[in-house]
MMTF fields as JSON, N, C-alpha, C and O atoms, coordinates in Angstrom:
{
  "mmtfVersion": "1.0.0",
  "mmtfProducer": "UNKNOWN",
  "numBonds": 507,
  "numAtoms": 508,
  "numGroups": 127,
  "numChains": 1,
  "numModels": 1,
  "chainsPerModel": [1],
  "groupsPerChain": [127],
  "chainIdList": ["A"],
  "bondAtomList": [4, 2, 8, 6, 12, 10, 16, 14, 20, 18, 24, 22, 28, 26, 32, 30, 36, 34, 40, 38, 44, 42, 48, 46, 52, 50, 56, 54, 60, 58, 64, 62, 68, 66, 72, 70, 76, 74, 80, 78, 84, 82, 88, 86, 92, 90, 96, 94, 100, 98, 104, 102, 108, 106, 112, 110, 116, 114, 120, 118, 124, 122, 128, 126, 132, 130, 136, 134, 140, 138, 144, 142, 148, 146, 152, 150, 156, 154, 160, 158, 164, 162, 168, 166, 172, 170, 176, 174, 180, 178, 184, 182, 188, 186, 192, 190, 196, 194, 200, 198, 204, 202, 208, 206, 212, 210, 216, 214, 220, 218, 224, 222, 228, 226, 232, 230, 236, 234, 240, 238, 244, 242, 248, 246, 252, 250, 256, 254, 260, 258, 264, 262, 268, 266, 272, 270, 276, 274, 280, 278, 284, 282, 288, 286, 292, 290, 296, 294, 300, 298, 304, 302, 308, 306, 312, 310, 316, 314, 320, 318, 324, 322, 328, 326, 332, 330, 336, 334, 340, 338, 344, 342, 348, 346, 352, 350, 356, 354, 360, 358, 364, 362, 368, 366, 372, 370, 376, 374, 380, 378, 384, 382, 388, 386, 392, 390, 396, 394, 400, 398, 404, 402, 408, 406, 412, 410, 416, 414, 420, 418, 424, 422, 428, 426, 432, 430, 436, 434, 440, 438, 444, 442, 448, 446, 452, 450, 456, 454, 460, 458, 464, 462, 468, 466, 472, 470, 476, 474, 480, 478, 484, 482, 488, 486, 492, 490, 496, 494, 500, 498, 504, 502],
  "bondOrderList": [1, 1, 1, 1, 1, 1, 1, 1, 1, 1, 1, 1, 1, 1, 1, 1, 1, 1, 1, 1, 1, 1, 1, 1, 1, 1, 1, 1, 1, 1, 1, 1, 1, 1, 1, 1, 1, 1, 1, 1, 1, 1, 1, 1, 1, 1, 1, 1, 1, 1, 1, 1, 1, 1, 1, 1, 1, 1, 1, 1, 1, 1, 1, 1, 1, 1, 1, 1, 1, 1, 1, 1, 1, 1, 1, 1, 1, 1, 1, 1, 1, 1, 1, 1, 1, 1, 1, 1, 1, 1, 1, 1, 1, 1, 1, 1, 1, 1, 1, 1, 1, 1, 1, 1, 1, 1, 1, 1, 1, 1, 1, 1, 1, 1, 1, 1, 1, 1, 1, 1, 1, 1, 1, 1, 1, 1],
  "groupList": [{"groupName": "MET", "atomNameList": ["N", "CA", "C", "O"], "elementList": ["N", "C", "C", "O"], "formalChargeList": [0, 0, 0, 0], "bondAtomList": [1, 0, 2, 1, 3, 2], "bondOrderList": [1, 1, 2], "singleLetterCode": "M", "chemCompType": "L-PEPTIDE LINKING"}, {"groupName": "ARG", "atomNameList": ["N", "CA", "C", "O"], "elementList": ["N", "C", "C", "O"], "formalChargeList": [0, 0, 0, 0], "bondAtomList": [1, 0, 2, 1, 3, 2], "bondOrderList": [1, 1, 2], "singleLetterCode": "R", "chemCompType": "L-PEPTIDE LINKING"}, {"groupName": "LEU", "atomNameList": ["N", "CA", "C", "O"], "elementList": ["N", "C", "C", "O"], "formalChargeList": [0, 0, 0, 0], "bondAtomList": [1, 0, 2, 1, 3, 2], "bondOrderList": [1, 1, 2], "singleLetterCode": "L", "chemCompType": "L-PEPTIDE LINKING"}, {"groupName": "LYS", "atomNameList": ["N", "CA", "C", "O"], "elementList": ["N", "C", "C", "O"], "formalChargeList": [0, 0, 0, 0], "bondAtomList": [1, 0, 2, 1, 3, 2], "bondOrderList": [1, 1, 2], "singleLetterCode": "K", "chemCompType": "L-PEPTIDE LINKING"}, {"groupName": "GLY", "atomNameList": ["N", "CA", "C", "O"], "elementList": ["N", "C", "C", "O"], "formalChargeList": [0, 0, 0, 0], "bondAtomList": [1, 0, 2, 1, 3, 2], "bondOrderList": [1, 1, 2], "singleLetterCode": "G", "chemCompType": "PEPTIDE LINKING"}, {"groupName": "PHE", "atomNameList": ["N", "CA", "C", "O"], "elementList": ["N", "C", "C", "O"], "formalChargeList": [0, 0, 0, 0], "bondAtomList": [1, 0, 2, 1, 3, 2], "bondOrderList": [1, 1, 2], "singleLetterCode": "F", "chemCompType": "L-PEPTIDE LINKING"}, {"groupName": "THR", "atomNameList": ["N", "CA", "C", "O"], "elementList": ["N", "C", "C", "O"], "formalChargeList": [0, 0, 0, 0], "bondAtomList": [1, 0, 2, 1, 3, 2], "bondOrderList": [1, 1, 2], "singleLetterCode": "T", "chemCompType": "L-PEPTIDE LINKING"}, {"groupName": "SER", "atomNameList": ["N", "CA", "C", "O"], "elementList": ["N", "C", "C", "O"], "formalChargeList": [0, 0, 0, 0], "bondAtomList": [1, 0, 2, 1, 3, 2], "bondOrderList": [1, 1, 2], "singleLetterCode": "S", "chemCompType": "L-PEPTIDE LINKING"}, {"groupName": "ALA", "atomNameList": ["N", "CA", "C", "O"], "elementList": ["N", "C", "C", "O"], "formalChargeList": [0, 0, 0, 0], "bondAtomList": [1, 0, 2, 1, 3, 2], "bondOrderList": [1, 1, 2], "singleLetterCode": "A", "chemCompType": "L-PEPTIDE LINKING"}, {"groupName": "ILE", "atomNameList": ["N", "CA", "C", "O"], "elementList": ["N", "C", "C", "O"], "formalChargeList": [0, 0, 0, 0], "bondAtomList": [1, 0, 2, 1, 3, 2], "bondOrderList": [1, 1, 2], "singleLetterCode": "I", "chemCompType": "L-PEPTIDE LINKING"}, {"groupName": "CYS", "atomNameList": ["N", "CA", "C", "O"], "elementList": ["N", "C", "C", "O"], "formalChargeList": [0, 0, 0, 0], "bondAtomList": [1, 0, 2, 1, 3, 2], "bondOrderList": [1, 1, 2], "singleLetterCode": "C", "chemCompType": "L-PEPTIDE LINKING"}, {"groupName": "ASP", "atomNameList": ["N", "CA", "C", "O"], "elementList": ["N", "C", "C", "O"], "formalChargeList": [0, 0, 0, 0], "bondAtomList": [1, 0, 2, 1, 3, 2], "bondOrderList": [1, 1, 2], "singleLetterCode": "D", "chemCompType": "L-PEPTIDE LINKING"}, {"groupName": "VAL", "atomNameList": ["N", "CA", "C", "O"], "elementList": ["N", "C", "C", "O"], "formalChargeList": [0, 0, 0, 0], "bondAtomList": [1, 0, 2, 1, 3, 2], "bondOrderList": [1, 1, 2], "singleLetterCode": "V", "chemCompType": "L-PEPTIDE LINKING"}, {"groupName": "PRO", "atomNameList": ["N", "CA", "C", "O"], "elementList": ["N", "C", "C", "O"], "formalChargeList": [0, 0, 0, 0], "bondAtomList": [1, 0, 2, 1, 3, 2], "bondOrderList": [1, 1, 2], "singleLetterCode": "P", "chemCompType": "L-PEPTIDE LINKING"}, {"groupName": "GLN", "atomNameList": ["N", "CA", "C", "O"], "elementList": ["N", "C", "C", "O"], "formalChargeList": [0, 0, 0, 0], "bondAtomList": [1, 0, 2, 1, 3, 2], "bondOrderList": [1, 1, 2], "singleLetterCode": "Q", "chemCompType": "L-PEPTIDE LINKING"}, {"groupName": "GLU", "atomNameList": ["N", "CA", "C", "O"], "elementList": ["N", "C", "C", "O"], "formalChargeList": [0, 0, 0, 0], "bondAtomList": [1, 0, 2, 1, 3, 2], "bondOrderList": [1, 1, 2], "singleLetterCode": "E", "chemCompType": "L-PEPTIDE LINKING"}, {"groupName": "HIS", "atomNameList": ["N", "CA", "C", "O"], "elementList": ["N", "C", "C", "O"], "formalChargeList": [0, 0, 0, 0], "bondAtomList": [1, 0, 2, 1, 3, 2], "bondOrderList": [1, 1, 2], "singleLetterCode": "H", "chemCompType": "L-PEPTIDE LINKING"}, {"groupName": "ASN", "atomNameList": ["N", "CA", "C", "O"], "elementList": ["N", "C", "C", "O"], "formalChargeList": [0, 0, 0, 0], "bondAtomList": [1, 0, 2, 1, 3, 2], "bondOrderList": [1, 1, 2], "singleLetterCode": "N", "chemCompType": "L-PEPTIDE LINKING"}],
  "groupTypeList": [0, 1, 2, 3, 2, 4, 5, 1, 6, 2, 2, 2, 7, 8, 4, 7, 9, 6, 9, 4, 1, 3, 7, 7, 10, 11, 2, 12, 2, 11, 11, 13, 14, 9, 7, 1, 15, 16, 8, 1, 12, 9, 12, 7, 11, 8, 7, 8, 8, 9, 14, 11, 2, 7, 7, 4, 17, 4, 12, 14, 12, 17, 4, 1, 1, 9, 14, 4, 2, 16, 1, 2, 8, 9, 4, 11, 1, 9, 14, 9, 4, 12, 16, 6, 9, 15, 12, 9, 4, 13, 7, 15, 6, 4, 13, 7, 12, 16, 11, 15, 7, 15, 12, 6, 1, 0, 4, 7, 3, 9, 7, 11, 5, 7, 11, 15, 14, 13, 6, 8, 13, 3, 17, 2, 1, 3, 13],
  "groupIdList": [1, 2, 3, 4, 5, 6, 7, 8, 9, 10, 11, 12, 13, 14, 15, 16, 17, 18, 19, 20, 21, 22, 23, 24, 25, 26, 27, 28, 29, 30, 31, 32, 33, 34, 35, 36, 37, 38, 39, 40, 41, 42, 43, 44, 45, 46, 47, 48, 49, 50, 51, 52, 53, 54, 55, 56, 57, 58, 59, 60, 61, 62, 63, 64, 65, 66, 67, 68, 69, 70, 71, 72, 73, 74, 75, 76, 77, 78, 79, 80, 81, 82, 83, 84, 85, 86, 87, 88, 89, 90, 91, 92, 93, 94, 95, 96, 97, 98, 99, 100, 101, 102, 103, 104, 105, 106, 107, 108, 109, 110, 111, 112, 113, 114, 115, 116, 117, 118, 119, 120, 121, 122, 123, 124, 125, 126, 127],
  "secStructList": [7, 7, 7, 3, 3, 6, 6, 3, 3, 7, 7, 7, 7, 1, 3, 3, 3, 7, 7, 1, 1, 1, 6, 6, 1, 1, 3, 3, 7, 7, 7, 6, 6, 1, 7, 6, 6, 7, 7, 3, 3, 3, 3, 3, 6, 6, 3, 3, 3, 3, 3, 7, 7, 1, 7, 1, 1, 7, 7, 7, 1, 6, 6, 1, 7, 7, 7, 1, 1, 5, 7, 7, 7, 6, 6, 3, 3, 7, 7, 1, 1, 1, 7, 7, 7, 3, 3, 7, 7, 7, 7, 1, 1, 7, 7, 7, 1, 1, 2, 2, 2, 2, 5, 7, 7, 6, 6, 1, 7, 3, 3, 7, 7, 7, 1, 1, 7, 7, 1, 1, 6, 6, 7, 7, 1, 7, 7],
  "xCoordList": [-47.8, -48.392, -48.282, -47.98, -48.504, -48.279, -49.574, -50.06, -50.152, -51.532, -51.343, -51.084, -51.499, -51.427, -53.045, -54.073, -52.941, -53.944, -54.015, -53.501, -54.579, -53.627, -52.061, -51.509, -51.607, -49.702, -49.64, -48.534, -50.453, -50.502, -50.058, -50.718, -48.92, -49.06, -49.452, -49.493, -49.724, -50.713, -50.037, -50.767, -48.139, -48.375, -49.262, -49.902, -49.459, -50.618, -49.622, -49.156, -49.658, -49.613, -50.557, -51.589, -49.423, -50.722, -52.215, -52.165, -53.713, -54.584, -55.645, -55.613, -56.762, -57.187, -58.049, -57.685, -59.022, -58.683, -60.348, -60.881, -60.983, -62.649, -62.165, -61.262, -63.022, -63.095, -63.592, -62.753, -64.803, -66.351, -66.402, -65.73, -67.428, -67.772, -67.983, -68.054, -68.137, -68.14, -67.45, -67.184, -66.545, -65.874, -65.224, -64.053, -65.734, -65.049, -64.248, -63.594, -64.506, -63.495, -62.189, -62.04, -60.837, -59.402, -59.337, -58.554, -60.21, -59.271, -61.308, -62.257, -61.053, -62.756, -62.13, -61.2, -62.913, -63.224, -64.643, -65.363, -64.994, -65.501, -66.583, -66.666, -67.183, -67.953, -69.801, -70.254, -70.292, -71.606, -72.088, -73.256, -70.802, -71.249, -70.594, -70.042, -70.701, -69.648, -70.586, -71.301, -70.107, -71.233, -70.918, -69.863, -71.439, -70.553, -69.542, -68.374, -70.383, -68.635, -68.083, -67.784, -67.917, -67.796, -67.102, -67.323, -66.12, -65.375, -64.07, -63.423, -63.467, -62.584, -61.74, -61.975, -60.148, -58.882, -58.081, -57.713, -57.881, -57.493, -56.049, -55.81, -54.967, -53.878, -53.186, -53.373, -52.096, -51.861, -49.946, -49.469, -49.364, -47.924, -47.803, -47.059, -48.195, -48.487, -49.059, -48.728, -50.541, -51.465, -52.07, -51.899, -52.877, -53.765, -55.21, -55.582, -55.849, -57.145, -58.249, -58.145, -59.669, -60.753, -62.084, -62.345, -62.742, -64.233, -65.1, -64.725, -66.417, -67.213, -68.626, -69.242, -68.662, -69.639, -70.399, -70.684, -71.272, -72.558, -72.975, -74.075, -71.473, -71.88, -72.972, -73.142, -73.823, -74.93, -74.147, -74.526, -72.371, -72.174, -71.185, -70.882, -70.67, -70.548, -68.73, -68.702, -67.301, -66.411, -65.367, -64.937, -65.014, -64.385, -62.907, -62.184, -62.619, -60.663, -60.949, -61.99, -59.847, -59.309, -60.57, -60.475, -61.617, -63.014, -63.525, -64.044, -63.367, -64.635, -65.35, -64.94, -66.344, -66.964, -66.885, -67.169, -66.465, -65.926, -67.638, -68.391, -67.358, -67.559, -67.234, -66.071, -68.572, -67.444, -65.194, -64.719, -64.471, -64.166, -63.061, -63.228, -61.718, -61.299, -59.918, -59.661, -58.757, -58.063, -56.777, -56.516, -55.763, -55.113, -54.3, -54.384, -53.323, -52.31, -51.464, -52.178, -50.008, -49.816, -49.984, -50.242, -49.845, -50.714, -52.088, -52.71, -52.606, -54.408, -55.304, -54.844, -56.13, -57.063, -57.557, -58.504, -58.043, -59.314, -60.231, -60.335, -61.124, -62.244, -63.526, -64.655, -63.369, -64.351, -64.42, -63.924, -65.754, -67.338, -66.012, -65.671, -65.58, -64.292, -62.836, -62.289, -62.248, -61.683, -61.141, -61.724, -59.66, -58.861, -58.046, -58.308, -57.544, -56.735, -55.892, -56.423, -54.654, -53.418, -52.466, -51.426, -52.889, -52.057, -50.902, -50.756, -49.681, -48.237, -47.152, -45.943, -47.745, -46.367, -46.248, -46.501, -45.398, -44.75, -43.528, -43.136, -42.769, -42.12, -40.728, -40.42, -39.766, -38.593, -37.499, -36.539, -37.563, -37.05, -37.401, -36.624, -38.517, -39.504, -38.984, -38.01, -40.099, -39.81, -38.168, -37.737, -37.892, -36.805, -37.1, -38.295, -37.062, -37.246, -37.686, -38.158, -37.196, -37.842, -39.12, -40.236, -38.673, -40.647, -41.907, -43.133, -41.193, -42.559, -43.508, -44.408, -43.172, -44.143, -45.267, -46.351, -44.508, -45.852, -46.277, -47.293, -45.718, -46.084, -46.778, -46.311, -48.124, -49.212, -49.543, -50.407, -48.456, -48.945, -50.16, -50.465, -50.835, -52.878, -52.653, -53.268, -51.863, -51.85, -52.822, -53.833, -52.609, -53.857, -55.203, -55.239, -56.044, -56.208, -56.672, -56.133, -57.286, -56.904, -58.326, -59.141, -58.21, -60.04, -59.466, -58.641, -60.427, -60.969, -60.045, -59.724, -58.777, -57.638, -58.538, -59.696, -56.937, -57.662, -56.504, -55.664, -56.616, -55.253, -54.244, -53.231, -54.71, -53.516, -52.046, -51.296, -51.611, -49.805, -50.468, -50.676, -50.987, -51.521, -49.651, -48.626, -50.111, -48.547, -47.719, -46.504, -49.341, -48.465, -48.699, -49.899, -48.394, -49.724, -51.33, -52.431, -50.845, -52.015, -53.273, -54.491, -52.562, -53.352, -54.275, -53.899, -55.063, -55.61, -56.886, -56.835, -57.888, -58.974, -58.593, -57.857, -59.399, -59.536, -60.337, -61.486, -59.739, -60.291, -61.744, -61.869],
  "yCoordList": [138.61, 139.743, 140.292, 139.7, 141.359, 142.345, 143.332, 143.257, 144.282, 145.108, 145.743, 145.261, 146.962, 148.185, 148.284, 147.865, 148.747, 149.044, 150.568, 150.755, 151.268, 152.329, 152.482, 153.201, 152.208, 152.4, 150.661, 150.23, 149.783, 148.509, 147.776, 148.011, 146.78, 145.818, 144.711, 144.468, 144.153, 142.471, 141.473, 141.2, 140.807, 139.796, 138.98, 138.628, 138.448, 137.487, 136.17, 136.305, 134.606, 133.692, 133.728, 134.375, 132.108, 131.659, 131.315, 130.569, 131.862, 130.566, 131.961, 132.538, 131.996, 132.999, 133.671, 133.104, 134.634, 135.562, 136.069, 136.053, 136.455, 136.932, 138.253, 138.373, 139.323, 139.803, 140.804, 141.705, 141.083, 141.148, 142.065, 143.096, 141.668, 142.227, 141.299, 141.375, 140.007, 138.484, 138.042, 137.165, 138.327, 137.709, 136.328, 136.1, 135.611, 134.218, 133.957, 132.969, 135.938, 136.569, 136.363, 136.094, 136.536, 136.33, 138.03, 138.389, 139.017, 140.597, 140.669, 140.389, 141.263, 141.842, 143.526, 144.032, 144.197, 145.302, 146.333, 146.472, 146.666, 147.335, 148.294, 149.302, 148.314, 149.511, 149.19, 148.147, 149.84, 148.994, 149.328, 149.42, 149.533, 149.674, 148.718, 148.492, 147.976, 146.336, 145.57, 145.617, 144.531, 142.761, 142.097, 141.56, 141.724, 140.461, 140.208, 140.558, 139.143, 138.677, 139.08, 138.402, 140.526, 141.048, 141.174, 141.847, 140.114, 139.904, 139.595, 140.197, 138.186, 137.335, 138.551, 139.41, 137.626, 138.059, 136.806, 136.014, 136.655, 134.793, 135.18, 136.257, 134.345, 134.597, 133.771, 133.14, 133.532, 132.504, 132.81, 133.936, 132.025, 132.045, 133.118, 134.022, 133.318, 133.772, 135.364, 136.032, 135.715, 136.073, 136.566, 135.847, 138.16, 137.596, 137.834, 137.617, 138.099, 138.496, 138.661, 138.03, 139.708, 140.123, 139.789, 140.012, 139.396, 138.863, 139.452, 139.297, 140.222, 140.423, 139.407, 138.96, 139.39, 137.96, 138.532, 138.748, 139.185, 139.852, 140.809, 140.938, 141.502, 142.744, 143.378, 143.145, 143.966, 145.606, 146.467, 146.699, 147.516, 148.29, 147.915, 148.816, 146.887, 145.723, 147.021, 147.822, 146.288, 146.644, 147.163, 146.357, 148.328, 149.141, 148.854, 148.767, 148.751, 148.714, 149.985, 150.15, 150.65, 152.054, 153.041, 153.518, 153.684, 153.605, 153.218, 153.913, 152.509, 151.634, 149.655, 148.558, 150.105, 149.794, 147.664, 147.568, 146.653, 145.438, 144.335, 144.408, 143.263, 142.195, 141.25, 140.872, 140.316, 139.049, 139.276, 140.143, 138.133, 138.212, 138.915, 138.707, 139.891, 140.922, 140.689, 140.248, 141.152, 140.962, 141.768, 142.668, 141.764, 143.137, 143.111, 142.222, 144.48, 144.225, 145.748, 146.667, 145.731, 146.376, 147.964, 148.705, 148.268, 150.089, 149.96, 150.912, 148.714, 148.979, 149.678, 149.209, 150.394, 150.89, 150.402, 151.188, 149.111, 148.789, 149.02, 148.302, 149.881, 150.427, 149.772, 150.168, 148.808, 148.493, 148.761, 148.463, 149.964, 150.895, 152.264, 152.938, 152.366, 153.676, 153.061, 154.153, 152.54, 151.497, 151.153, 150.384, 152.031, 151.223, 150.343, 150.272, 150.009, 148.677, 148.953, 148.852, 149.266, 149.019, 148.077, 147.628, 147.924, 146.08, 146.486, 146.853, 146.337, 147.067, 146.03, 146.135, 145.2, 143.435, 143.145, 143.403, 141.963, 141.122, 141.847, 142.926, 140.898, 141.233, 141.083, 140.057, 141.562, 141.239, 140.607, 140.034, 140.657, 140.655, 139.858, 139.066, 140.103, 139.616, 140.782, 141.534, 140.555, 141.402, 141.68, 140.79, 142.474, 142.352, 142.423, 142.574, 142.458, 142.733, 143.751, 143.981, 144.283, 146.618, 146.431, 146.932, 145.896, 146.027, 144.974, 144.874, 144.561, 143.545, 144.545, 144.561, 145.585, 146.276, 146.44, 146.343, 147.051, 147.583, 146.055, 146.133, 144.727, 143.892, 142.694, 142.244, 141.753, 141.515, 140.74, 140.933, 139.062, 137.975, 137.323, 137.207, 136.894, 136.022, 135.687, 136.254, 134.732, 133.38, 133.623, 132.93, 134.288, 134.637, 135.9, 136.584, 135.977, 136.543, 138.774, 139.382, 139.291, 140.309, 141.249, 141.509, 141.577, 142.278, 143.655, 143.722, 145.253, 146.356, 146.669, 146.965, 146.751, 148.093, 150.049, 150.46, 150.787, 152.063, 152.492, 151.767, 153.95, 154.6, 154.912, 155.611, 154.324, 154.579, 153.871, 154.782, 153.299, 152.89, 152.076, 152.877, 150.364, 149.552, 149.434, 149.327, 149.538, 149.097, 147.852, 147.656, 146.635, 145.408, 144.564, 144.324, 144.084, 143.104, 142.758, 142.929, 142.253, 140.966, 142.325, 142.455, 142.781, 143.845, 145.313, 146.483, 145.005, 145.424, 146.276, 147.498, 145.781, 146.192, 147.969, 148.361, 148.386, 149.904, 150.415, 150.792, 150.489, 150.748, 151.516, 151.466],
  "zCoordList": [10.709, 10.967, 12.135, 13.171, 12.024, 13.633, 13.296, 12.168, 14.293, 13.713, 14.86, 15.963, 14.516, 15.959, 16.594, 16.063, 17.467, 18.436, 19.365, 20.468, 18.785, 20.427, 20.721, 19.887, 21.254, 22.063, 21.923, 22.25, 21.572, 21.576, 20.417, 19.405, 20.273, 18.569, 19.498, 20.704, 18.329, 19.136, 17.822, 16.869, 17.883, 16.761, 16.742, 17.733, 15.253, 15.146, 13.96, 12.828, 15.237, 14.489, 13.502, 13.325, 12.35, 11.573, 12.272, 13.249, 11.796, 12.711, 11.82, 10.733, 13.453, 12.991, 14.243, 15.274, 14.515, 15.896, 15.727, 14.617, 16.797, 16.787, 17.431, 18.259, 16.83, 16.948, 18.249, 18.276, 19.567, 19.117, 20.27, 20.237, 21.684, 23.003, 23.812, 25.039, 22.853, 24.32, 24.413, 23.592, 25.589, 26.633, 25.952, 26.257, 25.265, 24.002, 23.111, 22.779, 22.426, 21.602, 22.18, 23.372, 21.01, 21.421, 21.834, 22.713, 21.137, 21.156, 21.245, 20.512, 22.725, 23.571, 23.267, 23.895, 22.147, 22.726, 23.634, 22.645, 24.156, 24.978, 24.365, 25.067, 23.612, 22.701, 22.596, 22.124, 22.909, 22.27, 20.979, 20.602, 20.215, 18.21, 17.816, 16.738, 19.04, 18.366, 19.112, 20.114, 17.751, 17.955, 18.546, 18.206, 19.594, 20.118, 19.584, 19.752, 18.473, 17.227, 16.117, 15.135, 16.345, 15.061, 13.513, 12.506, 13.927, 12.806, 13.14, 13.998, 12.132, 12.381, 11.312, 10.461, 12.385, 11.288, 10.853, 11.721, 9.931, 9.42, 9.251, 8.704, 9.701, 8.212, 8.535, 9.575, 7.64, 7.426, 6.766, 6.901, 6.316, 6.47, 5.223, 5.602, 4.068, 3.283, 2.71, 1.731, 4.338, 3.337, 5.16, 6.144, 5.173, 5.495, 5.325, 4.172, 5.889, 5.982, 6.987, 8.039, 6.722, 7.858, 7.345, 6.163, 7.95, 7.549, 8.708, 9.871, 8.371, 9.132, 8.779, 7.811, 10.976, 10.989, 11.31, 12.488, 9.789, 9.683, 11.065, 11.602, 11.462, 12.731, 12.645, 11.448, 12.914, 12.732, 12.117, 10.97, 12.732, 11.807, 10.794, 10.013, 10.654, 9.301, 10.288, 11.222, 9.005, 9.345, 8.238, 7.412, 8.221, 7.146, 7.082, 8.074, 6.15, 6.002, 4.706, 4.07, 4.613, 4.261, 4.456, 3.325, 4.975, 5.29, 3.904, 3.03, 3.927, 3.303, 3.323, 2.943, 3.881, 4.426, 3.054, 1.86, 3.911, 3.121, 3.958, 4.93, 2.466, 2.18, 2.293, 2.154, 2.701, 3.195, 3.801, 4.534, 3.099, 3.44, 2.503, 1.301, 2.938, 2.404, 2.938, 4.058, 1.691, 1.979, 2.545, 1.746, 3.786, 4.852, 3.501, 2.654, 3.423, 2.8, 3.844, 4.245, 4.106, 4.913, 5.05, 4.101, 6.04, 5.926, 6.366, 6.836, 6.211, 5.834, 7.251, 8.292, 7.427, 8.216, 8.718, 8.775, 9.639, 10.338, 10.974, 11.968, 10.807, 11.311, 12.192, 11.901, 13.228, 14.557, 15.599, 16.685, 14.802, 15.904, 15.99, 15.018, 17.075, 17.087, 17.362, 17.512, 17.464, 17.241, 15.673, 14.909, 15.305, 14.853, 13.892, 12.691, 14.189, 14.138, 12.405, 11.3, 12.694, 11.625, 11.068, 11.55, 10.238, 9.594, 8.971, 7.805, 10.304, 10.033, 9.938, 10.144, 9.645, 9.274, 10.194, 11.371, 9.019, 10.044, 10.53, 10.087, 11.826, 12.472, 12.284, 12.89, 11.773, 11.179, 12.19, 11.676, 13.194, 13.961, 15.206, 15.74, 15.589, 16.617, 17.897, 17.915, 18.929, 19.625, 21.071, 21.805, 21.039, 21.989, 23.109, 22.856, 24.53, 25.756, 26.705, 27.818, 25.465, 25.992, 24.678, 24.538, 24.227, 23.116, 24.249, 24.221, 24.842, 26.256, 26.067, 25.228, 27.12, 27.607, 27.286, 27.861, 25.008, 24.484, 23.848, 23.158, 23.941, 22.663, 23.067, 24.113, 22.397, 22.839, 22.037, 21.182, 22.308, 21.111, 21.695, 22.882, 20.55, 20.157, 20.777, 21.68, 21.304, 22.01, 23.32, 23.426, 23.987, 25.017, 24.718, 23.694, 25.646, 25.775, 25.918, 26.843, 25.276, 25.021, 24.993, 24.108, 26.256, 26.343, 27.022, 27.934, 26.015, 26.215, 26.456, 27.607, 24.814, 24.802, 24.899, 24.978, 24.816, 25.135, 24.292, 23.759, 24.259, 23.815, 25.265, 25.241, 26.301, 27.296, 27.515, 27.165, 27.712, 27.3, 28.553, 29.464, 29.003, 30.563, 30.731, 30.058, 32.033, 32.902, 32.625, 32.661, 32.175, 31.906, 30.809, 30.939, 30.015, 29.065, 29.399, 28.875, 30.424, 31.126, 31.557, 31.685, 31.612, 32.535, 31.505, 31.577, 30.933, 29.339, 30.069, 29.934, 30.741, 30.891, 31.902, 32.808, 31.201, 31.614, 32.796, 32.565, 34.378, 35.013, 35.82, 37.044]
}
């Protein structure tokens, strides 16, 4: 599964990732509207879902606030704080060498995305 956040594409393999402000989250978003542990994305070989982790401001999918576990489909738009994450589906061929500057594999920690394109995948914090 792939998610698009700003100029970044996140490749998710089977498993789950947490999204929030807390440094131990897999995807750290620095936004005061986001809870420390705000949401979880769960990916299997056949499907993906998002779960609100009892956050203060909630999670919206396609403009509607979700409750509990919500199945995701290609084209869905997830709103968490001021951040919009688009579900763009699986990669058919995987990233090419040319794509590596814009693709981040969720095997490593991701911190503070912005709409500005970082120069390297591991340097994702705003200056």
